[in-house]
Each structure stands twice: as C-alpha cells, then as structure tokens.
Coordinates of C-alpha atoms in Angstrom, one line a residue:
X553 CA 157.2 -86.7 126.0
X554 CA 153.8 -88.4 125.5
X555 CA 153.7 -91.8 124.1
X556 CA 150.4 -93.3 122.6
X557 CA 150.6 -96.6 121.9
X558 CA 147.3 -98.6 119.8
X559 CA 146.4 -102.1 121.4
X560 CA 148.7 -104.2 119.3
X561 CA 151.4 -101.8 119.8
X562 CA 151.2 -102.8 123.2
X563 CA 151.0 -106.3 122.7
X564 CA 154.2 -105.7 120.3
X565 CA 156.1 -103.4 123.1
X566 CA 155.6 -106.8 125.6
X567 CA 155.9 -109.7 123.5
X568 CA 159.6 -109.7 122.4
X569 CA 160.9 -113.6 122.0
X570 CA 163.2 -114.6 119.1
X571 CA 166.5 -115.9 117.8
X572 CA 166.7 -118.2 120.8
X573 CA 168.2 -120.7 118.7
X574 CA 171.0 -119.0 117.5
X575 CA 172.5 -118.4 120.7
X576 CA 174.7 -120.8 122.9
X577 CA 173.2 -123.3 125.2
X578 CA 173.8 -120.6 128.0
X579 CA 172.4 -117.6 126.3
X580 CA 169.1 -116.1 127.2
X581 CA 165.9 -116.2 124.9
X582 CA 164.5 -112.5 124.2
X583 CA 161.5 -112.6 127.8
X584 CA 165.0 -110.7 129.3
X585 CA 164.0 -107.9 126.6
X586 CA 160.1 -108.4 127.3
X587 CA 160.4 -108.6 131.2
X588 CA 162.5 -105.6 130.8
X589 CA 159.6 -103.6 128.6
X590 CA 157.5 -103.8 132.4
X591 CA 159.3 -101.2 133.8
X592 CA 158.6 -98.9 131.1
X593 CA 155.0 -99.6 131.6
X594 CA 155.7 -98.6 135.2
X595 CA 157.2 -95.7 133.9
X596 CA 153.7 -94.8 132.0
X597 CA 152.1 -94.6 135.5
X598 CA 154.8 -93.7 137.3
X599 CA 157.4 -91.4 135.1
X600 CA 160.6 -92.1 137.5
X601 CA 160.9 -93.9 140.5
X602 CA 162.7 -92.2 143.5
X603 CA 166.5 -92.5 144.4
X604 CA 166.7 -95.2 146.3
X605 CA 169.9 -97.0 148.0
X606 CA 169.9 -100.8 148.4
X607 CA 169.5 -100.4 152.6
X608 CA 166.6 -98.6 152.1
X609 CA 163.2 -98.1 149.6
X610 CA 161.5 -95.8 146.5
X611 CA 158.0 -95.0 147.8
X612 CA 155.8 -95.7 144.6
X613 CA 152.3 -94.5 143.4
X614 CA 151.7 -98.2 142.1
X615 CA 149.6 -100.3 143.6
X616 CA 150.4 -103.2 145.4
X617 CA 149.0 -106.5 145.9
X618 CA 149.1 -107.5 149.1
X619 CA 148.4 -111.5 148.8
X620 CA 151.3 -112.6 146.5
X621 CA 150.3 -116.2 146.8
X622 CA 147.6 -116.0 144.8
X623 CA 149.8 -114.9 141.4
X624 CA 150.4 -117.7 139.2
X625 CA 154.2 -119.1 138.7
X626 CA 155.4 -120.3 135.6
X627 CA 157.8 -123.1 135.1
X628 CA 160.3 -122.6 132.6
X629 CA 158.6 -124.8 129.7
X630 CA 155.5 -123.2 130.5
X631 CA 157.3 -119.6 129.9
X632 CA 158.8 -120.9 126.8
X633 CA 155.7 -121.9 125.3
X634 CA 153.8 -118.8 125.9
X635 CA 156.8 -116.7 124.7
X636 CA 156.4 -119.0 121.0
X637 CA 153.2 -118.5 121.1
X638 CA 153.1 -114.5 121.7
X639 CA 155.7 -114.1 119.3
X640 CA 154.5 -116.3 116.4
X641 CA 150.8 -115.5 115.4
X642 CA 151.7 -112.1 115.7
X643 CA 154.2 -111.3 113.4
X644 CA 156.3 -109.2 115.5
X645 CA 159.3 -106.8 114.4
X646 CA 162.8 -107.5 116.5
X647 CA 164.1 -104.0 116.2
X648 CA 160.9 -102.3 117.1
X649 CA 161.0 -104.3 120.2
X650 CA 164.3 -103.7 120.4
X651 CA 163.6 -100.2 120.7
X652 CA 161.0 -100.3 122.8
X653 CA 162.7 -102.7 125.2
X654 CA 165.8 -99.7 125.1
X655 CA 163.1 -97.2 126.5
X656 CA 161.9 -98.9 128.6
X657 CA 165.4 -99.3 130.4
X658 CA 166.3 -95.9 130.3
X659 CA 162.8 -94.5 131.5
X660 CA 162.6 -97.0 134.3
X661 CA 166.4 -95.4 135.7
X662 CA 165.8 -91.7 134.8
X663 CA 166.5 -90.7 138.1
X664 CA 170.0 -92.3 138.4
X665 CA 173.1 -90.7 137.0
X666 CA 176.0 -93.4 136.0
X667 CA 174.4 -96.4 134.7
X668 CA 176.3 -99.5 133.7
X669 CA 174.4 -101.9 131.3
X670 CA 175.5 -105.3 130.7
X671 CA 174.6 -106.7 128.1
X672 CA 174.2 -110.3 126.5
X673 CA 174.4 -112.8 125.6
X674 CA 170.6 -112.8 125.6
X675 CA 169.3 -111.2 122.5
X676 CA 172.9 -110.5 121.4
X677 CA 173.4 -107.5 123.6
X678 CA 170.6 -105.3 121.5
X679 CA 167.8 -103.8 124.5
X680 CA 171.0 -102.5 126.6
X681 CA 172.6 -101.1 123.4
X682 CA 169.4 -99.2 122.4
X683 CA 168.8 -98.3 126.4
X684 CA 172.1 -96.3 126.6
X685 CA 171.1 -94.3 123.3
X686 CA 168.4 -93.2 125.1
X687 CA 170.1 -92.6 128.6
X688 CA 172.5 -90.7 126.5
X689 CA 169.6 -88.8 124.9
X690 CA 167.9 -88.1 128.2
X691 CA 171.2 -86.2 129.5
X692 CA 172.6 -89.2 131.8
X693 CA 175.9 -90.8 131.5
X694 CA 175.5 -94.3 130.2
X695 CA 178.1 -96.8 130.1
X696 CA 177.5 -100.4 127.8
X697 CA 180.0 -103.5 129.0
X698 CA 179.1 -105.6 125.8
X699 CA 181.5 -108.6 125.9
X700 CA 180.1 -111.0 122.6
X701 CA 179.5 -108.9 120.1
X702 CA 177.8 -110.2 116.8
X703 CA 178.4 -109.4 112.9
X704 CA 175.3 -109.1 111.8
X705 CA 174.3 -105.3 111.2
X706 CA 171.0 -104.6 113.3
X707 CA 173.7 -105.1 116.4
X708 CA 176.8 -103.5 114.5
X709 CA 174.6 -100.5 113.5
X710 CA 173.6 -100.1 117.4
X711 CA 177.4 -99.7 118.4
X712 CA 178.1 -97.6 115.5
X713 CA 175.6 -95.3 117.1
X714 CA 176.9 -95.7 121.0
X715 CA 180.0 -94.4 119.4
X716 CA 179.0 -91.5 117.6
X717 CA 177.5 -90.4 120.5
X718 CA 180.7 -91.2 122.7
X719 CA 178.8 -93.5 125.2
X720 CA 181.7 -95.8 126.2
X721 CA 181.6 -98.8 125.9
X722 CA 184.0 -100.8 128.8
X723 CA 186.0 -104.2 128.5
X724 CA 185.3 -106.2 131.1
X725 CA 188.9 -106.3 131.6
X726 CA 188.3 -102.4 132.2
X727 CA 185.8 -102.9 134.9
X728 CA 186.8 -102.0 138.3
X729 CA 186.7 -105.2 140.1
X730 CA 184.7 -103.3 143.0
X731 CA 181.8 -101.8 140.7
X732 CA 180.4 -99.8 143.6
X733 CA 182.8 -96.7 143.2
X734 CA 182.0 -95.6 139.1
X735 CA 178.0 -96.7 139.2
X736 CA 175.4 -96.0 140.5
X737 CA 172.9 -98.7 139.0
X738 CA 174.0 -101.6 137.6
X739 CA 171.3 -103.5 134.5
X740 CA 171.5 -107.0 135.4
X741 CA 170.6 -108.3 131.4
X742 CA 172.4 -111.0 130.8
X743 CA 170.6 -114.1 131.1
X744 CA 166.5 -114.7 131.1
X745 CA 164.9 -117.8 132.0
X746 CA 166.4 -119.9 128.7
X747 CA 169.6 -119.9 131.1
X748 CA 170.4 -123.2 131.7
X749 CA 173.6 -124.7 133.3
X750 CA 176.6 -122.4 134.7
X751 CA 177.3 -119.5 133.3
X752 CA 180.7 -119.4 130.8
X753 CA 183.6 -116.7 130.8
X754 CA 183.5 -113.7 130.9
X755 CA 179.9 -113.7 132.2
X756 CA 180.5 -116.2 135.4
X757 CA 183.0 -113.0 136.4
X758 CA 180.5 -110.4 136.0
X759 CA 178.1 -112.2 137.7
X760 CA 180.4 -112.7 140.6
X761 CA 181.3 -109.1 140.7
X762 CA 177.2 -108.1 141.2
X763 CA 177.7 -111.0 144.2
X764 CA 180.8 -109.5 145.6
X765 CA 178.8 -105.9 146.0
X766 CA 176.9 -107.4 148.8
X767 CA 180.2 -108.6 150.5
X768 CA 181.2 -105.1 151.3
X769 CA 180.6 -103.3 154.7
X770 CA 177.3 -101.4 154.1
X771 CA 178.0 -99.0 156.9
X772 CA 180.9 -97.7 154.6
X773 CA 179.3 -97.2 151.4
X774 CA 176.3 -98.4 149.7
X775 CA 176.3 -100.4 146.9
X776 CA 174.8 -99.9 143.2
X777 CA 171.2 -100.7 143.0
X778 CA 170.7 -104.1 140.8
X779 CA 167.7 -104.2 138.1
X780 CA 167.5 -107.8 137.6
X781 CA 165.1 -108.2 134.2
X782 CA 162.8 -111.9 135.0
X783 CA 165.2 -113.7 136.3
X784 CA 168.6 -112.9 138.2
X785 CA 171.1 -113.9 136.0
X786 CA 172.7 -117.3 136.6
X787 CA 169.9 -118.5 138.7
X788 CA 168.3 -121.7 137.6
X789 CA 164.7 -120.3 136.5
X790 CA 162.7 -123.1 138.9
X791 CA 164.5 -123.3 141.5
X792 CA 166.6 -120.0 142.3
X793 CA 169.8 -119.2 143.6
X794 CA 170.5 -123.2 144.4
X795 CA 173.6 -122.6 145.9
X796 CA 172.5 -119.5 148.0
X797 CA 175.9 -117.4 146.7
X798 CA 174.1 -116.0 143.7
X799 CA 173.0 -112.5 142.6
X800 CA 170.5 -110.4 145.0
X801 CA 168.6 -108.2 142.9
X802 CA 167.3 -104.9 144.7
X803 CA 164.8 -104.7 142.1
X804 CA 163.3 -107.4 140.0
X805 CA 161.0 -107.3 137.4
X806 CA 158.6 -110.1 135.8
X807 CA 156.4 -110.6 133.1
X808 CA 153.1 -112.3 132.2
X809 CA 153.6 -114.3 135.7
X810 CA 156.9 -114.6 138.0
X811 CA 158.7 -118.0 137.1
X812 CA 159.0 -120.1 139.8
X813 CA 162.5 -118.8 141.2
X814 CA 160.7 -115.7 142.1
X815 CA 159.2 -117.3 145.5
X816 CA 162.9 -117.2 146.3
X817 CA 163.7 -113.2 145.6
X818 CA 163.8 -111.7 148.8
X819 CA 164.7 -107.9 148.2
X820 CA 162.2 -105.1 148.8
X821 CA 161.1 -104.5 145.1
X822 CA 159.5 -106.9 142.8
X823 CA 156.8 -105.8 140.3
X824 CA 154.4 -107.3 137.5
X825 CA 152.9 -106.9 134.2
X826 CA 150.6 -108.9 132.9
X827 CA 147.7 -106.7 132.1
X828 CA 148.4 -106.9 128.6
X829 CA 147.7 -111.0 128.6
X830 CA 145.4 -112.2 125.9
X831 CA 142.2 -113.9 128.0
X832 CA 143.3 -116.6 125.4
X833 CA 146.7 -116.9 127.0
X834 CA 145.7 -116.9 130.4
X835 CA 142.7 -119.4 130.4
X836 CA 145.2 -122.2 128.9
X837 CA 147.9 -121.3 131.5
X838 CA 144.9 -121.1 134.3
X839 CA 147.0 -117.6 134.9
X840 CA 145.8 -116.1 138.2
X841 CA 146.7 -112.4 137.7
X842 CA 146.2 -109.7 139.9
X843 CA 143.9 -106.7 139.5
X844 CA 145.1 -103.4 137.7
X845 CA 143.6 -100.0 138.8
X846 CA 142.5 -97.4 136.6
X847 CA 145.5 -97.4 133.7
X848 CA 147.6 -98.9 135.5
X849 CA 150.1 -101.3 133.7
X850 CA 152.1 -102.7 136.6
X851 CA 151.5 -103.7 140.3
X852 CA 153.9 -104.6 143.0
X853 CA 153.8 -107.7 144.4
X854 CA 153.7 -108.2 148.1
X855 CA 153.5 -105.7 150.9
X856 CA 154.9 -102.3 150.3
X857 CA 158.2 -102.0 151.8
X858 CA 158.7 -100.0 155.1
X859 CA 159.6 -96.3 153.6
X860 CA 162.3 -94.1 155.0
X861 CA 160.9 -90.8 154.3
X862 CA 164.6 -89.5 154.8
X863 CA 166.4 -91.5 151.6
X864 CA 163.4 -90.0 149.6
X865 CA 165.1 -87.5 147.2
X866 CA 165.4 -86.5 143.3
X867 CA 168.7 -86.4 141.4
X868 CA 167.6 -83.4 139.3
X869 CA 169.4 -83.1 135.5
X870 CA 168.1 -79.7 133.6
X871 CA 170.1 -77.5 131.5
X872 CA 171.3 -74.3 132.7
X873 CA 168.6 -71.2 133.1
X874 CA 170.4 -67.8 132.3
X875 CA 169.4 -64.9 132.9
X876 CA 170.0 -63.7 129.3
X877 CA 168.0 -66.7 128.2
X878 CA 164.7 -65.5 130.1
X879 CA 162.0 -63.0 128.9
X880 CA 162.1 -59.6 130.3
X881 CA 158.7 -59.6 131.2
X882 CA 158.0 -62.7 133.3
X883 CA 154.2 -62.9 132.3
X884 CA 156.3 -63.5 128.6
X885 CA 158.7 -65.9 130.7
X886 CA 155.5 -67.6 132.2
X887 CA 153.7 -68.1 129.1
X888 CA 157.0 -69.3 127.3
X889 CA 157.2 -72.0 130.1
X890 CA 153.4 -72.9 130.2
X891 CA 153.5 -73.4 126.4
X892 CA 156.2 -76.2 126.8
X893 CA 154.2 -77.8 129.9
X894 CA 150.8 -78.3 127.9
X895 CA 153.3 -79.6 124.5
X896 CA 155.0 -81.8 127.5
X897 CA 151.7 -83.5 128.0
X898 CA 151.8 -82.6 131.5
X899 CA 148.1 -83.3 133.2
X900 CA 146.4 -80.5 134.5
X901 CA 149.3 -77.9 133.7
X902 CA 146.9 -74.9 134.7
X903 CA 146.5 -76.2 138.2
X904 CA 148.1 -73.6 141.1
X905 CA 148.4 -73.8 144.6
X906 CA 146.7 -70.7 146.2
X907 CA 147.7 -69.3 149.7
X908 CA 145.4 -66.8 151.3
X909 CA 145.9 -65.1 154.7
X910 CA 142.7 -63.9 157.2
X911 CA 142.8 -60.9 159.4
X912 CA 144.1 -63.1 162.2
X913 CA 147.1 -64.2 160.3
X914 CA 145.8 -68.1 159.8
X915 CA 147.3 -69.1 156.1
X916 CA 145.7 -72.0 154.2
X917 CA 146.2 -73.0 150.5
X918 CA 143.9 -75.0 148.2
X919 CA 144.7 -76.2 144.4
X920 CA 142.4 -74.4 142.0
X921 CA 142.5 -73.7 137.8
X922 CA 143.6 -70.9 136.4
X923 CA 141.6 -69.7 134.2
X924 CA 143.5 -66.6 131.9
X925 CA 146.6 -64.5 132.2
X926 CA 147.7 -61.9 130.2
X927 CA 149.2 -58.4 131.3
X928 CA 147.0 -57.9 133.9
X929 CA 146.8 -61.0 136.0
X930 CA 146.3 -64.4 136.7
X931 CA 142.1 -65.4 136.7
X932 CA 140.4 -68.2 138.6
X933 CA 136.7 -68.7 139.5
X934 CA 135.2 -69.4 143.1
X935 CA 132.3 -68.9 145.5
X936 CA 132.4 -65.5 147.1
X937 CA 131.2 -67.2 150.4
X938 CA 134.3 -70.1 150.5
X939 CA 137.0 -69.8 153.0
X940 CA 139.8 -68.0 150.4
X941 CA 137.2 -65.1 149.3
X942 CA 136.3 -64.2 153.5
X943 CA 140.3 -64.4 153.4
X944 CA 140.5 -62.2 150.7
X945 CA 138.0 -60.1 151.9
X946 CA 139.8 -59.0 154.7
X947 CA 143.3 -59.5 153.4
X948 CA 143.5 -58.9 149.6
X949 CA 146.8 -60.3 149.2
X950 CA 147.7 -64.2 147.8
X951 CA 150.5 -66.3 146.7
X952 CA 150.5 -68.5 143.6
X953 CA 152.2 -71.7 142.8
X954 CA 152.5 -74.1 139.8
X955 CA 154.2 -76.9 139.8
X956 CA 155.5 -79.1 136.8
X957 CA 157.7 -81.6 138.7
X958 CA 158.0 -83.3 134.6
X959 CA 160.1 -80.6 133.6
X960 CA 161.7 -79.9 137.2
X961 CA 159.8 -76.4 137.2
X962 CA 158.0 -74.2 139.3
X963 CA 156.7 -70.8 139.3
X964 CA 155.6 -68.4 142.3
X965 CA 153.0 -65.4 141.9
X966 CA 152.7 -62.7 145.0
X967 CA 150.3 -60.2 144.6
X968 CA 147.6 -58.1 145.4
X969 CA 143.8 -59.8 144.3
X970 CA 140.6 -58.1 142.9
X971 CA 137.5 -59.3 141.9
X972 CA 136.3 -59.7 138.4
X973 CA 133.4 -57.3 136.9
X974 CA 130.0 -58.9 136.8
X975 CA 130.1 -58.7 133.0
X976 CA 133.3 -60.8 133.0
X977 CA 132.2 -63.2 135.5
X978 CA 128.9 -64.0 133.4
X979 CA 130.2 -64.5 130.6
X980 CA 132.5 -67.1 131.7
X981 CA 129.8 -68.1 134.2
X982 CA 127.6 -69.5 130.3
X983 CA 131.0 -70.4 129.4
X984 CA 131.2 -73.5 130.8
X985 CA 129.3 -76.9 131.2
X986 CA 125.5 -76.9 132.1
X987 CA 126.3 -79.2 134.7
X988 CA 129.1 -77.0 135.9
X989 CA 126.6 -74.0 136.2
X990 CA 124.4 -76.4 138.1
X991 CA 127.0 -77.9 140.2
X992 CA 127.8 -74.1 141.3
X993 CA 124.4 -73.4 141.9
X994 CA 124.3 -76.3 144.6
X995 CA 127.3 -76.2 146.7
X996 CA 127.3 -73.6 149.1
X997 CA 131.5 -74.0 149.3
X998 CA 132.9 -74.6 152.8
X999 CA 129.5 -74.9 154.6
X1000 CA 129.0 -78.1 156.4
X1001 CA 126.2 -80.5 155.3
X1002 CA 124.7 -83.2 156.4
X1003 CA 126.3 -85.8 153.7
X1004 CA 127.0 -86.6 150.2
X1005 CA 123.1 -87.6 149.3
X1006 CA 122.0 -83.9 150.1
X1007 CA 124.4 -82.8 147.2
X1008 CA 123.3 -85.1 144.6
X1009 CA 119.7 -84.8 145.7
X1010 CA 119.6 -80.6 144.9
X1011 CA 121.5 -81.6 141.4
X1012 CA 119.0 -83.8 141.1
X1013 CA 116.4 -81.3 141.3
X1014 CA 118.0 -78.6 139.4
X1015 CA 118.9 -80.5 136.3
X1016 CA 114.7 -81.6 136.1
X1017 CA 114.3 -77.7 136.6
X1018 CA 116.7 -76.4 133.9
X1019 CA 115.7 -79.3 131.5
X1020 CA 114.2 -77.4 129.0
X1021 CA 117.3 -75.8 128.3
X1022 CA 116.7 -72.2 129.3
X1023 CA 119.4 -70.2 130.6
X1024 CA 120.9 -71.2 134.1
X1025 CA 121.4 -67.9 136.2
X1026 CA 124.7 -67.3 137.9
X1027 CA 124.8 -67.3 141.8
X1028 CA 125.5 -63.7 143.1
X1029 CA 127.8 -65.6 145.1
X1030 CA 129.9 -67.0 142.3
X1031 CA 132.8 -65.1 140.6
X1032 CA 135.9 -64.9 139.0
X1033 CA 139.2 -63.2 140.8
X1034 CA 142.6 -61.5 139.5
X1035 CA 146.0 -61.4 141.3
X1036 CA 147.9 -58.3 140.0
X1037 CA 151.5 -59.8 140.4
X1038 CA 153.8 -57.7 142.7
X1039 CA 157.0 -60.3 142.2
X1040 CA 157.6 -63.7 140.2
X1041 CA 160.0 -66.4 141.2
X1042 CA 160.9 -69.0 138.4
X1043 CA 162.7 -72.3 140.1
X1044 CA 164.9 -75.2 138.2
X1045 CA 165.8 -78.1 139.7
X1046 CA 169.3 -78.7 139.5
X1047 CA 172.2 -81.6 140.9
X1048 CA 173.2 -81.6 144.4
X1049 CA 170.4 -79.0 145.3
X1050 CA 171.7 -75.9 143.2
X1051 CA 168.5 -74.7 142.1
X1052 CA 168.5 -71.8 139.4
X1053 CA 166.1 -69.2 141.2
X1054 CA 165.4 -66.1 138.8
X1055 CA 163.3 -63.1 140.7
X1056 CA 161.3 -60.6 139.1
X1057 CA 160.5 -58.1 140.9
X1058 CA 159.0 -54.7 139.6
X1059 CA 161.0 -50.9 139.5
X1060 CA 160.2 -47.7 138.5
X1061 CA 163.1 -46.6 136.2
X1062 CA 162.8 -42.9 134.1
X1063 CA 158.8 -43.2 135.1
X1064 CA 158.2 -46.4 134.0
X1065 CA 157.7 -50.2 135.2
X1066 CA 160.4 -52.4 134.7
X1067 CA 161.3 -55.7 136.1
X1068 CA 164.2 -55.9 137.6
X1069 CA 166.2 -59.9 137.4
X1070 CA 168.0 -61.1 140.4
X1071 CA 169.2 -64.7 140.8
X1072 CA 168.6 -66.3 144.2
X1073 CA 170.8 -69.1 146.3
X1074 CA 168.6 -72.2 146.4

C-alpha cells in the first residue's frame, strides 16, 4: 500500500489534541493518539520493524542521534500548550486522526502476531479501536481490552465494527493475570502526559499487570514487548516513575520533543518525531530538534542498541500459494507477480540479483535492471568488457533473483545467456537518457582508475562534445543480454519457516515443451 499524504495532511496525521476536558481528572488528553501517529511515520521509512524480544533488540534502518542531550524536553504545561495551539488554528477533524492514529498502530506492529491493545481512558478508547480494525485487516489477531466505554456514536460505531469483524474484545476480568502467555505485544495507551495523580480502577490493575511482566524469570520465558505512546502510563510526565515500581516500556515513542520523564526511560528503544514542527512552534519553545536524513520522519534517540544478529527474524503472514492457483507458464506466473509489485509501490521492483560463474569456478553476483521479458527471456544492458560478460564469456550460464521482501516474495531464474543483436542493442542504446549514453561512453566498467575526478572530468568533456545534440554512438563494448530460462523457483514466506516453494522446470511431453510444477520443502 502507498500512502501520499499533502503537507497539511501531515500536520493533521500529527496534531491530534481534543476533548481533554470531558474526561476525568486522570484521563489522558489526545498527544497519546499523536505520539502514537510517530511510529507510523517510522513505518513510512521503515515498513516493519524486526521481531524483537524484550532481552534483546530490532536492528533499524533509521537514523540515530547519537547526542541525546542536545533534544529539547518539554514540561507538561509546555506540551499542553503546544498541543492547543496545533490543534486550534487548524481546524482539525477527530476521526480522521483517529484513523490515522489506528494506522499508525497497526503498521508500527506488523510483524507481531497476538496484539493486545488497551485502550483509554485517553481519547475514550478510539486510536486502539481503529488500530485493531486494521491489525484485523492486515491478517493479524488483534485483541481490544476497552474497560470505559462511552455513548456517544463515533466510539459506539468503532465497536460495532470490532464486532462484525469478530476481533474480541476482553474484560479485564478476562485477562490472564500473567499476560505473557496469550500476547505477544502489549499497546500501552492509556494515559498521555494529561495524567495526573494515581491511576483509578480498573486501570491501576492493568498497569500493575504490565509491571508484574518484568517480575518473572526471564531465563524461562520472555515477556511481551511494551509500546509505551509519550509517556508510560501512570508515570508523572516531569518526573517519571517516582516510585521506581512503575511500567518499563521496551519501546517508547515521543512527539514534537520528549517530556521531561523521558531522561528517566532506560529501555533500548526510544524514537522521535518532530520533523513536522511548524518553525513557528519551535522558535517559541526554543525547540532544539535533531536532524532528519533524506525523508526521513523519525530518528532514534541515543546510541543504537548492541544488535544480536541471532534474535533478528520475520514472523511472515501470507495467504496460501497453490499450485492450482499459479500460471502454467511461469513467465505468465512472473508477470502476474511483477504486476502486483509495481501496483504495491515497491521501489525499484525490476531490480535482480545476478550470479555469474568464470572458467575457474569463482561465482560473484551484482544487482542490475531488467530491462524486458517476454517468452524468450529476461534482458539487461552492460559493458561487454565488466567482470559478469568475461564470466559469461567463458561460462554462458547465470542465475537470477528478485526480491520483493513487501509482499514476502521472491523469484529465481537459472538459465543459459546470449547476447542481444546489434540492432536490438542500438535501439535501446538511443533509448535512453543523453546522459546515460554519455555515462556509458565513459566508464570502462571494472577497470581501476585513478579516482572519482577522472570520471567526472571525461563527462565533462563529452557532454561539451555532444552539445549540439547530434547523435551519441554506442560503445562496441556496450550491449544488452538474454537469459533463456532452464527452471523457475517462486518462494512465499510463510509462519514458522514453511515457505511455499513452487518449481518450474521444463519437459518434453508428445513433442512439446511443457512445465512441469513441483512443490519444494522450504
């Protein structure tokens, strides 16, 4: 799924403040719903965080920020005020942040199985009642404990639909008392820095029940990972977990700026968004905010934890592929699979992994484009001088691989590789950018060369030669490729590593061609 969001629909997806006055003294204001919407903007950069255990860590592509001093703390009147002051000039709609604040919960825990979202009393229960439509939606097994519900029919209308889509929704008198053994992540959304005093019943037990999951021998079993959205529920927003017996987050997530309790947070996962701050915002608050790469939305703060390549892993979820669901032909079968990867919005979905061999037996593999298949093959373009054409000089044989780790696919291509006719590799050749055919012109592929400069000094050159827009000649060294495939391999991800593996490999039956479907143990 793509999602395209305008500026001020990223302002709205952030800034998500309101009906603070209508609930108790000990509720929480709606920043639990827009601290909440960060991890769905680490989501946009990073679409789903390793399985990870408490005792150890998710390595993530984010960046991280290594001096965490120098981030700006907000007290708890200073959050207040910049919540009222998001939330009022801009007119914002509460149930489009609502949903917003929902997809952002399930996106951030896509790779987690049994999810148990409590919810309220901040913002009467609504982001975890929208996240577990989605979780349910995304193929995951969602569970809501919602103990105050409200009458009024945005929140009435959100259970309606948790029931017709039989997510359960548990008592807290339903709850196992040790939560470890039925989840594996609990959402920690009750309270967000509004909190003020000690939490009342039922949510003083829940709270203890998240405290009591730390109590348990960790060499036996691990416990649920905790989310905690801004601030840790029941921890006083200044000054933290006073009493030192309180909630400890494996995860917490802030907005705008941490609030001052998050100097006290000592798990191995804490991450900010603020790049969405009006300049307005930040130069009244004298907000020092930390630098965001590229498009990125979110940064950790701190060091990155120390990563235990071991516990890195995915917890796959795809629906069944059947063999009488497939093509016949797997060029048909590829093609059916490609189309969905460009639709999915997947970046560069024509990139493949080749794997040549030399005379001597030495393999290496390189990521290059395809350019065309169709009946006969799989094209891509190269200098006949590179490493991969001497290989397939000498050994005309190659392996293909694409990988679309969005969809839990991949695809491997064996076969036997020709080179293209002169005719085709011209046209193609004129095909393409000017500064393409330059490029290609200049780099003698795998040569050595004295540095970068040399490079752009002979562009240099050539683009003044070809100026006048006359037709750039294509090296005799440059050409296109096809690999005739001898056998395909289509690969699904699956739960507790039982891949679906389909094999095509070709048979002559009554004369003809056929491929011939076997499945393979993962």
């Amino acid at each position: 799924m793509t999602c395209t969001f305008t500026l001020d629909s990223l302002s709205l997806t952030i800034n998500s403040s309101c009906l603070r006055s209508s609930i108790l003294k000990s509720s929480a204001s709606l920043s639990n719903r827009k601290s909440v919407l960060l991890v769905f903007l680490r989501s946009l950069s990073s679409p789903a965080i390793p399985t990870f255990h408490s005792n150890s860590v998710a390595m993530s592509s984010l960046p991280s920020l290594q001096n965490s001093h120098s981030i700006s703390y907000l007290s708890q009147r200073e959050a207040a005020e910049i919540d009222e002051t998001l939330m009022g000039p801009f007119r914002f709609s509460v149930d489009h942040l609502m949903a917003l604040a929902g997809l952002s919960i399930a996106t951030s825990i896509a790779e987690f199985n049994r999810v148990l979202a409590i919810c309220g009393p901040g913002n009467k229960g609504g982001d975890g009642l929208v996240a577990a439509q989605y979780l349910h939606h995304f193929g995951y097994k969602p569970f809501v404990c919602y103990p105050e519900r409200t009458p009024e029919p945005l929140y009435t209308g959100l259970v309606t639909q948790l029931e017709t889509l039989s997510v359960p929704l548990v008592s807290v008198e339903d709850l196992p008392l040790d939560l470890s053994k039925d989840y594996d992540i609990l959402v920690d959304a009750m309270f967000g820095f509004s909190f003020d005093g000690t939490a009342r019943p039922p949510f003083d037990d829940l709270i203890q029940r998240l405290v009591r999951l730390h109590s348990y021998d960790q060499t036996v079993q691990k416990h649920p990972v905790i989310v905690s959205i801004d601030i840790p529920s029941g921890w006083h927003v200044e000054e933290g977990d006073t009493g030192g017996e309180g909630i400890k987050p494996d995860m917490l997530v802030s907005l705008i700026a941490p609030k001052l309790c998050a100097k006290k947070f000592s798990g191995p996962h804490h991450f900010l968004s603020g790049r969405f701050v009006p300049p307005v915002i930040a130069d009244k608050y004298k907000l020092q905010l930390p630098p965001y790469p590229a498009t990125s939305t979110c940064v950790r703060i701190g060091k990155p934890p120390q990563i235990d390549i071991s516990t890195l892993r995915g917890n796959y979820i795809s629906p069944e592929l059947l063999e009488e669901q497939v093509e016949s032909d797997p060029i048909d079968q590829f093609w059916k699979w490609f189309r969905v990867a460009v639709a999915a919005g997947l970046k560069l979905p024509n990139a493949m992994a080749l794997s040549t061999v030399s005379k001597d037996g030495k393999i290496s593999s390189r990521m290059v484009s395809m350019k065309s298949v169709d009946k006969d093959g799989f094209v891509w373009y190269t200098n006949y001088e590179s490493r991969k054409a001497n290989d397939l000089s000498e050994n005309p044989r190659a392996a293909l691989l694409f990988y679309w780790g969005g969809l839990n696919w991949q695809v491997r291509v064996e076969g036997c590789v020709t080179k293209l006719s002169e005719e085709e590799s011209e046209e193609y050749f004129h095909s393409r950018d000017r500064g393409c055919q330059i490029g290609s012109l200049v780099s003698k592929q795998s040569s050595v060369i004295p540095g970068r400069h040399v490079l752009h000094q002979q562009y240099k050159e050539l683009e003044e030669k070809f100026s006048d827009g006359r037709l750039i000649p294509k090296p005799k060294h440059w050409g296109g490729y096809r690999l005739r495939p001898e056998l395909f391999e289509f690969w699904q991800a699956q739960t507790f590593r039982l891949h679906d593996r389909l094999q095509y490999s070709p048979q002559e039956v009554n004369g003809k061609r056929v491929w011939i479907i076997n499945r393979l143990a993962p």
